[in-house]
Every structure is written in C-alpha cells, then in structure tokens.
Amino acid sequence: MNSHQEQARAVLAGLDDTRSWREELYRSLHQNPELSHQETRTAAAVRERLDGAGFEITDGVGGTGLVAILRNGDGPTVLLRADMDALPVQEATGLPYASTATDQDDQGQTVPVMHACGHDVHVAALAGAASLMAASTQQWSGTLVALFQPAEEVGDGARGMVDDNLAGVVGKVDVALAQHVLAMPSGVVGTRSGAVLSAADSMRATVHGRGAHGSMPQAAIDPVVLAAMIVIRLQTVVSREVAPTQPAVLTVGSLRAGTKSNVIGDHAVLELNIRTYDDQTRTTVLEAIRRVVNAECEASASPAPAEFELFDQFPLTTNDPDTTQRVGEAFTEFFGVRHQELPLQSASEDFSDIPVALGVPYTYWGIGGTDPATYAAAQRAGRVDQDIPVNHSPYFAPVLQPTLDTGTQALVVASLAYLGAPG
Ligand code: ZN
Ligand code: ZN
C-alpha cells in the first residue's frame, strides 16, 4: 500500500461516524429538490454543514453557487465539483422520502420537481468528503476546493460561476474532478480516458405554411405535412451521413403544429436534440439538419424561410488521459474489482466549462446507483435498457447505500491521489 492509500484509509476511518448525517442530508435534499438557478435551500444546507469546519466559504457565485476552500499548507490544489439542481419531473419512485414539490419554471408554469438525475447524491457525497478531509488535516497537505454548482441541467450553471469571477475566488488550481451517479450497480466506480460525455445541442426550427379551413387543403400550405416530412427525412442524417464508427444521436423531442382538427395552421415548431463526440461530426449533423429543413420547406412551397435557434448547448467532456490514469490507479487500489471502465455516455454535462476556463486538466467518473441484485437480474434477462430506470426517469431512485458511501470514498481517494503527504 502506498502512502496515498494509507492517507485515504486514515481519512476514511471517519466514514462510519458521518454516515447518519450524510444519509439524512441526502434524504432531505431528495425531498426538497430545487430547479436550476433556484438552489438556495440546497446551498444553505451545504453551508450549514461546512460552516465552522475550517472552510473559507463564498456563496452566491454565479447565482446560487457555493465554493468552500480548505487551506492546509503547501501542496497542490484539488477542485471537487458537485451539481445541485433537480428537474421538472413528477417523482414516481414510491420512496418514503419521495418529492412532492412543485415550483414555477422559467415560463411561469407550475411543474413538479424531482432529483431525477441524482445531484442530491453528488451534493451529499461532496459535503461528506469535504467534512472528512477537514476532520483529518493531519493526514494531508495542500488545498481542497469543494465547489457546489447550480443549473447543470440547463447547461449554463458552470459558465455562470466562471463568469462571476470563479478564477478569482479559487486562485490557482491544479486539477478538477467530478462524478455522476448512473444506472450501474451501486458500489461500482467507472473511469474513462478521452471522450466520455457527448457535446449536446438543442435546436428549434420554425417552418411556415399557409393557414386555411381543414376542408380546403388547396388553399393551404400544410405545416403538419411539412413537419412530418422533416421528421422522417432527419432519420437519415445519422444513418446515412455519419460514419458507422462515429457515435451520434439526433432526436426530434418536440413537434408542435395546429390547434384544431378542422383548421390547417400556419406554422410548425420542431425541437431537436443532437449529441456528438467530436467537432467534425457536430458540424456535419447541424449542417445536414438545416439543409433538410430548408429543402423540405422548398418542396412544400413554404412562403417564408425557416428559422433556426440553438439553445441548451453543452460542451464535450473529454477526460485528460494522465489525470484519468492517476485517479484510476488510486481507485483500483482502493476499490479493487469495483473499479471498472466506464462505457462512453450519450448524456452531456457542463462541468468541463470550469476546468477549461481555469486551464487545468480534469477527469469525470461515474458511480453506480442501482441495487446490484436488481441490475444482475436485468442483465441475466438481457433487459438492462428496458428494466433499469436511467437518469431523468420518474423512477430513478439510487439505492442509498453503498451509493452514498462510494461517492464519498471516491472523492476522498481521488483528491488524495494529488494532495501531498502531511506537513
Ligand atoms: Zn441530468
Ligand atoms: Zn446530472
């Protein structure tokens, strides 16, 4: 066992003593989820836990973001990031601590709110890891930055913190680390070098027709038919224009047109989601979408040009190979066979906006949240995709343990792969 492992074991000797408050914090966060940019209660709960433990705390960074810095002598600075926001999803897990919360979304609509992406796990695990590190400063030296980020789900929370002088708040950082709970067996930690999460773009395309009575199609240019043609034709972009070795996703997530069966409307709005893993594929797909939409508009004799708007854009997440190797070796020593290679993920994240802005290397790993027996049964039946609820599902319910302990341990072990030996 090397000295980093000895340090990790010493710091994590306090894990059992923190379990009850970490679980309590998790349940409380789960029951009181907050939408993107509204994470005030969550940030306050973190602050309450870390106050008085030796952290220099700055809140209100990029809105509701919170940065807690623990200075412990000479040595590297490690930044650990957890995202805090929940989603407009109606929880259907049936858990005793399920959310019944509602809130106003940015359109002023009342929506249900649920931690359907597990960011409550991330917050509780980081609060736990930061507390353990603060309680055992004699075991390590350097600086630990615990960063609690708002608004990951809408893709602008990390950017908001960067734009609100994050670099001035954190000073010089050497490495940035983050994790996400995923639909893998609980207790498993997965790392991956290189591209790990996709770049994401959402696009709104508005196409124009000519409205008329439903009985008089000859007087109309029907936007429903036009939009339907676009939806079908778009299915050929990935299958016919992108190399089969190159992963890409193009989903038409929303299609709106018309108001009534006997009225032909005058426009249709399509909302698309695009996931890619390199810039060239991204350009190919975005250009193909515009070409298909414009060509179908011409085919329908559309009276006005289509309008395009890009929104909810997420950067590519590409793990630095050296950082991933260093963290991965520490995980193998600590977790043994529970450390595995993480498969390429089609989801996206804005975490990388932080290390990219700070000019530091990063790695982002996954932790499992699914009951191992349930996962094994689904695997035996060949039904993992069908039977295991994934992130954003109303049934997404990480088993509390060993998920929370694993997330806490992973953050401590990865930090100590960098932080120096005691003074
Ligand atoms: Zn999410
Ligand atoms: Zn998430």
XYZ file of C-alpha atoms and ligand atoms in Angstrom:
425
model
C 0.000 0.000 0.000
C 1.446 3.364 -0.991
C 1.241 6.498 1.096
C -1.767 7.895 -0.798
C -3.709 4.754 0.077
C -2.638 4.966 3.716
C -3.784 8.578 3.760
C -7.129 7.601 2.202
C -7.711 4.825 4.735
C -6.863 7.196 7.576
C -9.213 9.947 6.336
C -11.983 7.429 5.618
C -11.721 5.936 9.098
C -14.305 8.611 9.895
C -16.767 7.354 7.239
C -18.972 5.376 9.643
C -19.304 8.314 12.022
C -20.571 10.571 9.218
C -22.971 8.064 7.658
C -26.097 9.045 9.541
C -25.837 12.765 8.805
C -24.847 12.141 5.193
C -27.918 9.922 4.729
C -30.100 12.450 6.491
C -28.744 15.259 4.302
C -29.371 13.128 1.206
C -32.980 12.358 2.141
C -33.626 15.991 2.963
C -32.193 17.138 -0.389
C -34.191 14.458 -2.198
C -37.409 15.531 -0.545
C -36.742 19.235 -1.198
C -35.429 19.420 -4.762
C -34.875 22.799 -6.433
C -34.957 23.698 -10.120
C -31.942 25.130 -11.950
C -30.827 28.548 -10.644
C -33.106 28.218 -7.593
C -30.817 26.063 -5.399
C -30.892 28.372 -2.379
C -32.060 25.833 0.206
C -29.519 23.297 -1.090
C -26.646 25.784 -0.893
C -27.756 26.814 2.603
C -27.787 23.162 3.723
C -24.223 22.751 2.458
C -23.148 25.963 4.141
C -24.701 24.871 7.443
C -22.795 21.590 7.282
C -19.396 23.091 6.388
C -19.556 26.272 8.479
C -17.119 26.236 11.370
C -15.110 23.310 9.975
C -12.220 25.443 8.696
C -13.537 26.308 5.244
C -13.369 29.717 3.630
C -16.874 29.865 2.143
C -18.007 32.097 -0.705
C -21.640 31.835 -1.699
C -23.707 33.465 -4.417
C -21.080 32.601 -7.054
C -22.925 32.601 -10.390
C -26.247 32.951 -8.571
C -26.622 30.142 -6.034
C -23.152 28.554 -6.422
C -21.054 27.944 -3.320
C -17.283 27.490 -3.039
C -15.724 26.121 0.165
C -11.925 26.269 0.353
C -9.869 24.356 2.886
C -6.273 25.606 3.042
C -3.969 23.078 4.640
C -0.389 24.107 3.971
C 1.839 23.622 0.947
C 0.845 21.330 -1.847
C -1.429 21.070 -4.860
C -4.944 22.474 -5.113
C -7.672 19.967 -5.978
C -11.105 21.180 -7.058
C -14.067 18.841 -6.481
C -17.367 19.746 -8.091
C -20.957 18.689 -7.325
C -24.010 19.960 -9.201
C -27.083 20.836 -7.134
C -30.165 21.223 -9.353
C -33.215 18.998 -9.857
C -35.613 18.537 -12.783
C -39.252 19.272 -13.660
C -40.267 15.605 -13.306
C -43.134 14.069 -11.306
C -41.488 11.563 -8.969
C -42.928 8.035 -9.205
C -40.383 6.098 -7.119
C -42.712 5.495 -4.174
C -39.793 6.115 -1.795
C -40.718 7.204 1.746
C -38.687 10.365 1.095
C -40.056 10.933 -2.436
C -40.530 14.535 -3.536
C -43.984 16.069 -3.823
C -42.519 19.503 -4.512
C -43.704 21.835 -7.236
C -42.255 25.109 -8.455
C -42.563 27.681 -11.232
C -40.460 27.037 -14.292
C -38.973 29.892 -16.330
C -42.218 30.178 -18.355
C -44.172 30.733 -15.105
C -45.815 27.279 -15.286
C -46.214 25.200 -12.135
C -44.214 21.998 -12.565
C -43.371 19.015 -10.365
C -39.752 18.923 -9.153
C -37.647 15.805 -8.591
C -34.000 14.893 -8.107
C -34.300 12.581 -11.116
C -30.618 12.936 -12.048
C -29.095 12.156 -8.645
C -27.499 15.531 -7.985
C -28.645 15.053 -4.376
C -26.173 12.142 -4.225
C -23.419 14.400 -5.572
C -24.080 17.144 -3.012
C -24.283 14.780 -0.034
C -21.154 12.886 -1.153
C -19.135 16.080 -1.607
C -20.303 17.538 1.706
C -19.275 14.229 3.284
C -15.870 14.069 1.600
C -15.113 17.723 2.409
C -16.060 17.196 6.068
C -13.879 14.094 6.315
C -10.927 15.945 4.817
C -11.480 18.848 7.223
C -11.577 16.473 10.180
C -8.242 14.905 9.263
C -5.976 17.727 8.128
C -3.033 15.999 9.811
C -3.230 13.302 7.080
C -2.564 15.530 4.032
C -1.379 18.915 2.847
C -2.447 21.287 0.092
C -5.735 22.991 -0.694
C -9.134 21.407 -1.211
C -11.801 23.337 -3.133
C -15.353 21.974 -2.761
C -17.465 23.598 -5.460
C -21.267 23.311 -5.459
C -22.607 24.310 -8.865
C -26.085 25.468 -9.854
C -28.009 24.790 -13.041
C -26.211 21.872 -14.662
C -29.461 20.655 -16.217
C -29.872 23.794 -18.315
C -26.201 23.865 -19.245
C -25.251 27.334 -18.028
C -24.501 26.914 -14.306
C -20.776 26.226 -14.679
C -20.420 29.082 -17.175
C -22.282 31.365 -14.753
C -19.765 30.628 -11.982
C -16.833 31.145 -14.362
C -18.275 34.493 -15.480
C -18.777 35.532 -11.837
C -15.019 35.560 -11.149
C -14.626 31.902 -10.166
C -10.907 32.121 -11.026
C -10.519 34.958 -8.509
C -12.388 33.015 -5.826
C -10.466 29.729 -6.188
C -6.997 31.020 -7.152
C -4.556 28.615 -8.760
C -5.991 25.119 -9.207
C -4.009 22.031 -10.293
C -6.730 19.538 -11.162
C -10.542 19.417 -11.299
C -12.587 16.307 -10.516
C -16.289 15.460 -10.710
C -18.556 12.429 -10.589
C -22.072 11.379 -11.582
C -24.378 8.666 -10.280
C -25.506 6.448 -13.164
C -27.625 3.367 -13.825
C -24.823 0.929 -12.985
C -24.574 -1.410 -9.975
C -24.185 0.515 -6.731
C -20.650 0.211 -5.345
C -19.080 0.374 -8.806
C -16.850 3.271 -9.865
C -16.196 3.750 -13.596
C -13.455 5.839 -15.205
C -12.801 6.514 -18.864
C -9.938 8.255 -20.644
C -10.691 10.633 -23.532
C -14.230 11.468 -24.699
C -16.683 10.347 -22.009
C -19.791 12.511 -22.450
C -21.203 13.949 -25.645
C -21.456 17.517 -26.795
C -25.140 18.459 -26.856
C -27.048 20.996 -28.883
C -30.741 21.700 -28.869
C -32.204 23.339 -31.956
C -35.598 24.925 -32.509
C -36.695 25.040 -36.146
C -39.804 27.012 -37.068
C -41.289 26.325 -40.503
C -44.046 28.289 -42.172
C -47.152 27.239 -44.100
C -50.378 28.964 -45.033
C -53.407 28.539 -42.786
C -56.864 27.631 -44.150
C -60.044 25.663 -43.415
C -59.443 21.957 -42.841
C -61.814 21.171 -45.731
C -59.869 23.326 -48.213
C -56.309 21.974 -48.368
C -55.857 23.502 -51.836
C -55.936 26.938 -50.161
C -53.326 25.927 -47.574
C -49.676 25.058 -47.300
C -49.965 22.437 -44.596
C -47.232 22.815 -41.945
C -48.183 19.470 -40.354
C -47.309 17.567 -43.523
C -44.191 19.684 -43.973
C -43.034 18.983 -40.398
C -43.823 15.270 -40.752
C -41.619 15.066 -43.864
C -38.816 16.796 -41.989
C -39.068 14.347 -39.069
C -38.803 11.342 -41.384
C -36.010 12.790 -43.508
C -33.990 13.706 -40.401
C -33.826 10.000 -39.522
C -31.373 9.599 -42.411
C -28.829 12.122 -41.118
C -27.108 9.818 -38.616
C -27.783 6.612 -40.557
C -26.617 7.933 -43.975
C -24.282 10.878 -43.356
C -22.265 9.898 -40.265
C -19.698 7.085 -40.314
C -20.932 3.943 -38.538
C -17.860 4.049 -36.301
C -18.767 7.531 -35.079
C -21.478 7.777 -32.424
C -24.108 10.488 -32.891
C -27.745 10.983 -31.835
C -30.421 13.132 -33.445
C -33.783 13.144 -31.653
C -36.901 15.136 -32.518
C -38.093 15.676 -28.957
C -40.978 18.009 -29.652
C -43.219 18.786 -32.623
C -45.994 21.351 -32.350
C -48.406 22.455 -35.045
C -52.069 23.317 -35.336
C -54.839 23.905 -32.799
C -57.927 22.060 -34.045
C -58.905 19.188 -36.366
C -60.664 21.370 -38.946
C -58.106 24.173 -39.045
C -54.875 23.950 -41.023
C -52.340 26.011 -39.074
C -49.749 28.342 -40.499
C -46.555 27.132 -38.845
C -44.887 24.218 -37.050
C -42.128 24.193 -34.440
C -39.709 21.275 -34.135
C -37.303 20.937 -31.227
C -34.312 18.710 -31.853
C -31.568 17.336 -29.642
C -28.172 16.499 -31.088
C -25.364 14.536 -29.356
C -21.903 14.191 -30.873
C -18.365 13.337 -29.719
C -16.224 15.496 -31.982
C -16.423 18.844 -33.722
C -16.470 17.499 -37.248
C -19.448 15.209 -36.630
C -21.234 18.035 -34.833
C -20.787 20.341 -37.838
C -21.899 17.602 -40.257
C -25.108 16.947 -38.308
C -26.011 20.602 -37.712
C -25.476 21.465 -41.391
C -27.480 18.436 -42.529
C -30.426 19.486 -40.348
C -30.507 22.979 -41.868
C -30.224 21.547 -45.380
C -33.068 19.032 -44.847
C -35.361 21.612 -43.235
C -34.722 24.200 -45.965
C -35.167 21.636 -48.752
C -38.445 20.319 -47.316
C -39.688 23.907 -46.992
C -38.939 24.416 -50.650
C -40.624 21.128 -51.549
C -43.758 22.320 -49.731
C -43.636 25.826 -51.297
C -43.289 27.323 -47.844
C -43.989 31.082 -48.034
C -41.188 32.199 -45.670
C -37.712 30.945 -44.774
C -37.360 28.552 -41.843
C -35.938 29.990 -38.624
C -33.302 28.209 -36.565
C -32.312 28.777 -32.954
C -29.676 26.869 -30.964
C -30.159 26.555 -27.188
C -29.237 24.351 -24.156
C -25.772 23.687 -25.545
C -23.313 21.532 -23.599
C -19.591 21.181 -24.288
C -17.847 17.887 -24.995
C -16.437 16.193 -21.877
C -13.012 14.727 -22.699
C -11.117 13.266 -19.756
C -7.407 14.055 -19.605
C -5.534 10.717 -20.018
C -2.844 11.380 -17.350
C -5.357 12.595 -14.776
C -7.677 9.667 -15.514
C -4.814 7.205 -15.148
C -3.693 8.669 -11.824
C -7.201 8.674 -10.379
C -7.941 5.268 -11.933
C -4.871 3.682 -10.281
C -5.916 5.072 -6.916
C -9.437 3.681 -7.467
C -8.092 0.245 -8.389
C -6.013 0.144 -5.214
C -8.927 1.243 -3.072
C -11.960 -0.337 -4.772
C -10.312 -3.376 -6.414
C -12.636 -5.041 -8.962
C -15.328 -2.461 -8.193
C -13.281 -0.029 -10.315
C -14.271 -0.615 -13.945
C -14.056 1.112 -17.290
C -16.992 3.460 -17.829
C -18.713 2.959 -21.194
C -18.995 6.012 -23.457
C -22.062 8.006 -22.297
C -24.543 9.724 -24.607
C -25.503 12.236 -21.891
C -23.844 15.641 -21.567
C -22.534 17.912 -18.822
C -21.339 21.458 -18.387
C -18.685 20.561 -15.754
C -15.846 20.876 -18.296
C -16.585 24.596 -18.682
C -14.905 25.050 -15.267
C -11.545 23.289 -15.855
C -11.391 24.590 -19.423
C -11.845 28.181 -18.168
C -9.268 27.639 -15.389
C -6.870 25.949 -17.820
C -6.490 22.786 -15.725
C -6.770 19.060 -16.559
C -9.823 17.146 -15.395
C -11.420 13.759 -15.124
C -15.084 12.890 -14.621
C -16.149 9.449 -13.446
C -19.359 7.520 -12.854
C -20.612 5.796 -9.716
C -23.335 3.150 -9.749
C -26.722 3.802 -8.142
C -28.732 0.668 -8.990
C -29.317 -2.155 -6.493
C -26.720 -4.773 -7.593
C -29.207 -7.697 -7.362
C -31.786 -5.840 -9.491
C -29.077 -4.974 -12.007
C -27.802 -8.567 -12.172
C -31.344 -9.899 -12.730
C -31.937 -7.424 -15.569
C -28.578 -8.377 -17.062
C -29.441 -12.085 -16.959
C -32.733 -11.355 -18.709
C -30.977 -9.150 -21.288
C -33.232 -6.277 -20.223
C -30.897 -3.697 -18.650
C -32.007 -0.917 -21.038
C -35.687 -1.730 -20.524
C -35.829 -2.518 -16.796
C -33.260 -0.277 -15.084
C -34.519 3.311 -14.680
C -31.972 5.759 -16.059
C -31.249 9.366 -15.084
C -34.213 11.711 -15.701
C -36.713 8.851 -15.362
C -39.515 9.433 -12.799
C -38.425 6.047 -11.357
C -34.724 6.971 -10.965
C -34.018 6.070 -7.351
C -30.401 5.351 -6.396
C -30.162 2.891 -3.505
C -28.905 4.961 -0.606
C -26.067 2.558 0.194
C -23.490 1.720 -0.842
C -24.088 4.554 -3.371
C -23.518 7.421 -0.959
C -20.519 5.819 0.762
C -18.957 5.005 -2.612
C -19.390 8.580 -3.859
C -17.854 9.938 -0.657
C -14.953 7.479 -0.772
C -14.274 8.158 -4.463
C -13.917 11.897 -3.868
C -11.524 11.383 -0.937
C -9.430 8.742 -2.728
C -9.167 10.835 -5.923
C -8.231 14.004 -4.008
C -5.519 12.192 -2.101
C -4.045 10.896 -5.368
C -2.928 14.544 -5.702
C -2.698 16.114 -2.278
C 0.662 15.940 -0.567
C 1.851 13.967 2.435
C 1.252 15.582 5.827
C 3.281 18.760 6.509
Zn -29.402 15.358 -15.666
Zn -26.964 15.067 -13.875
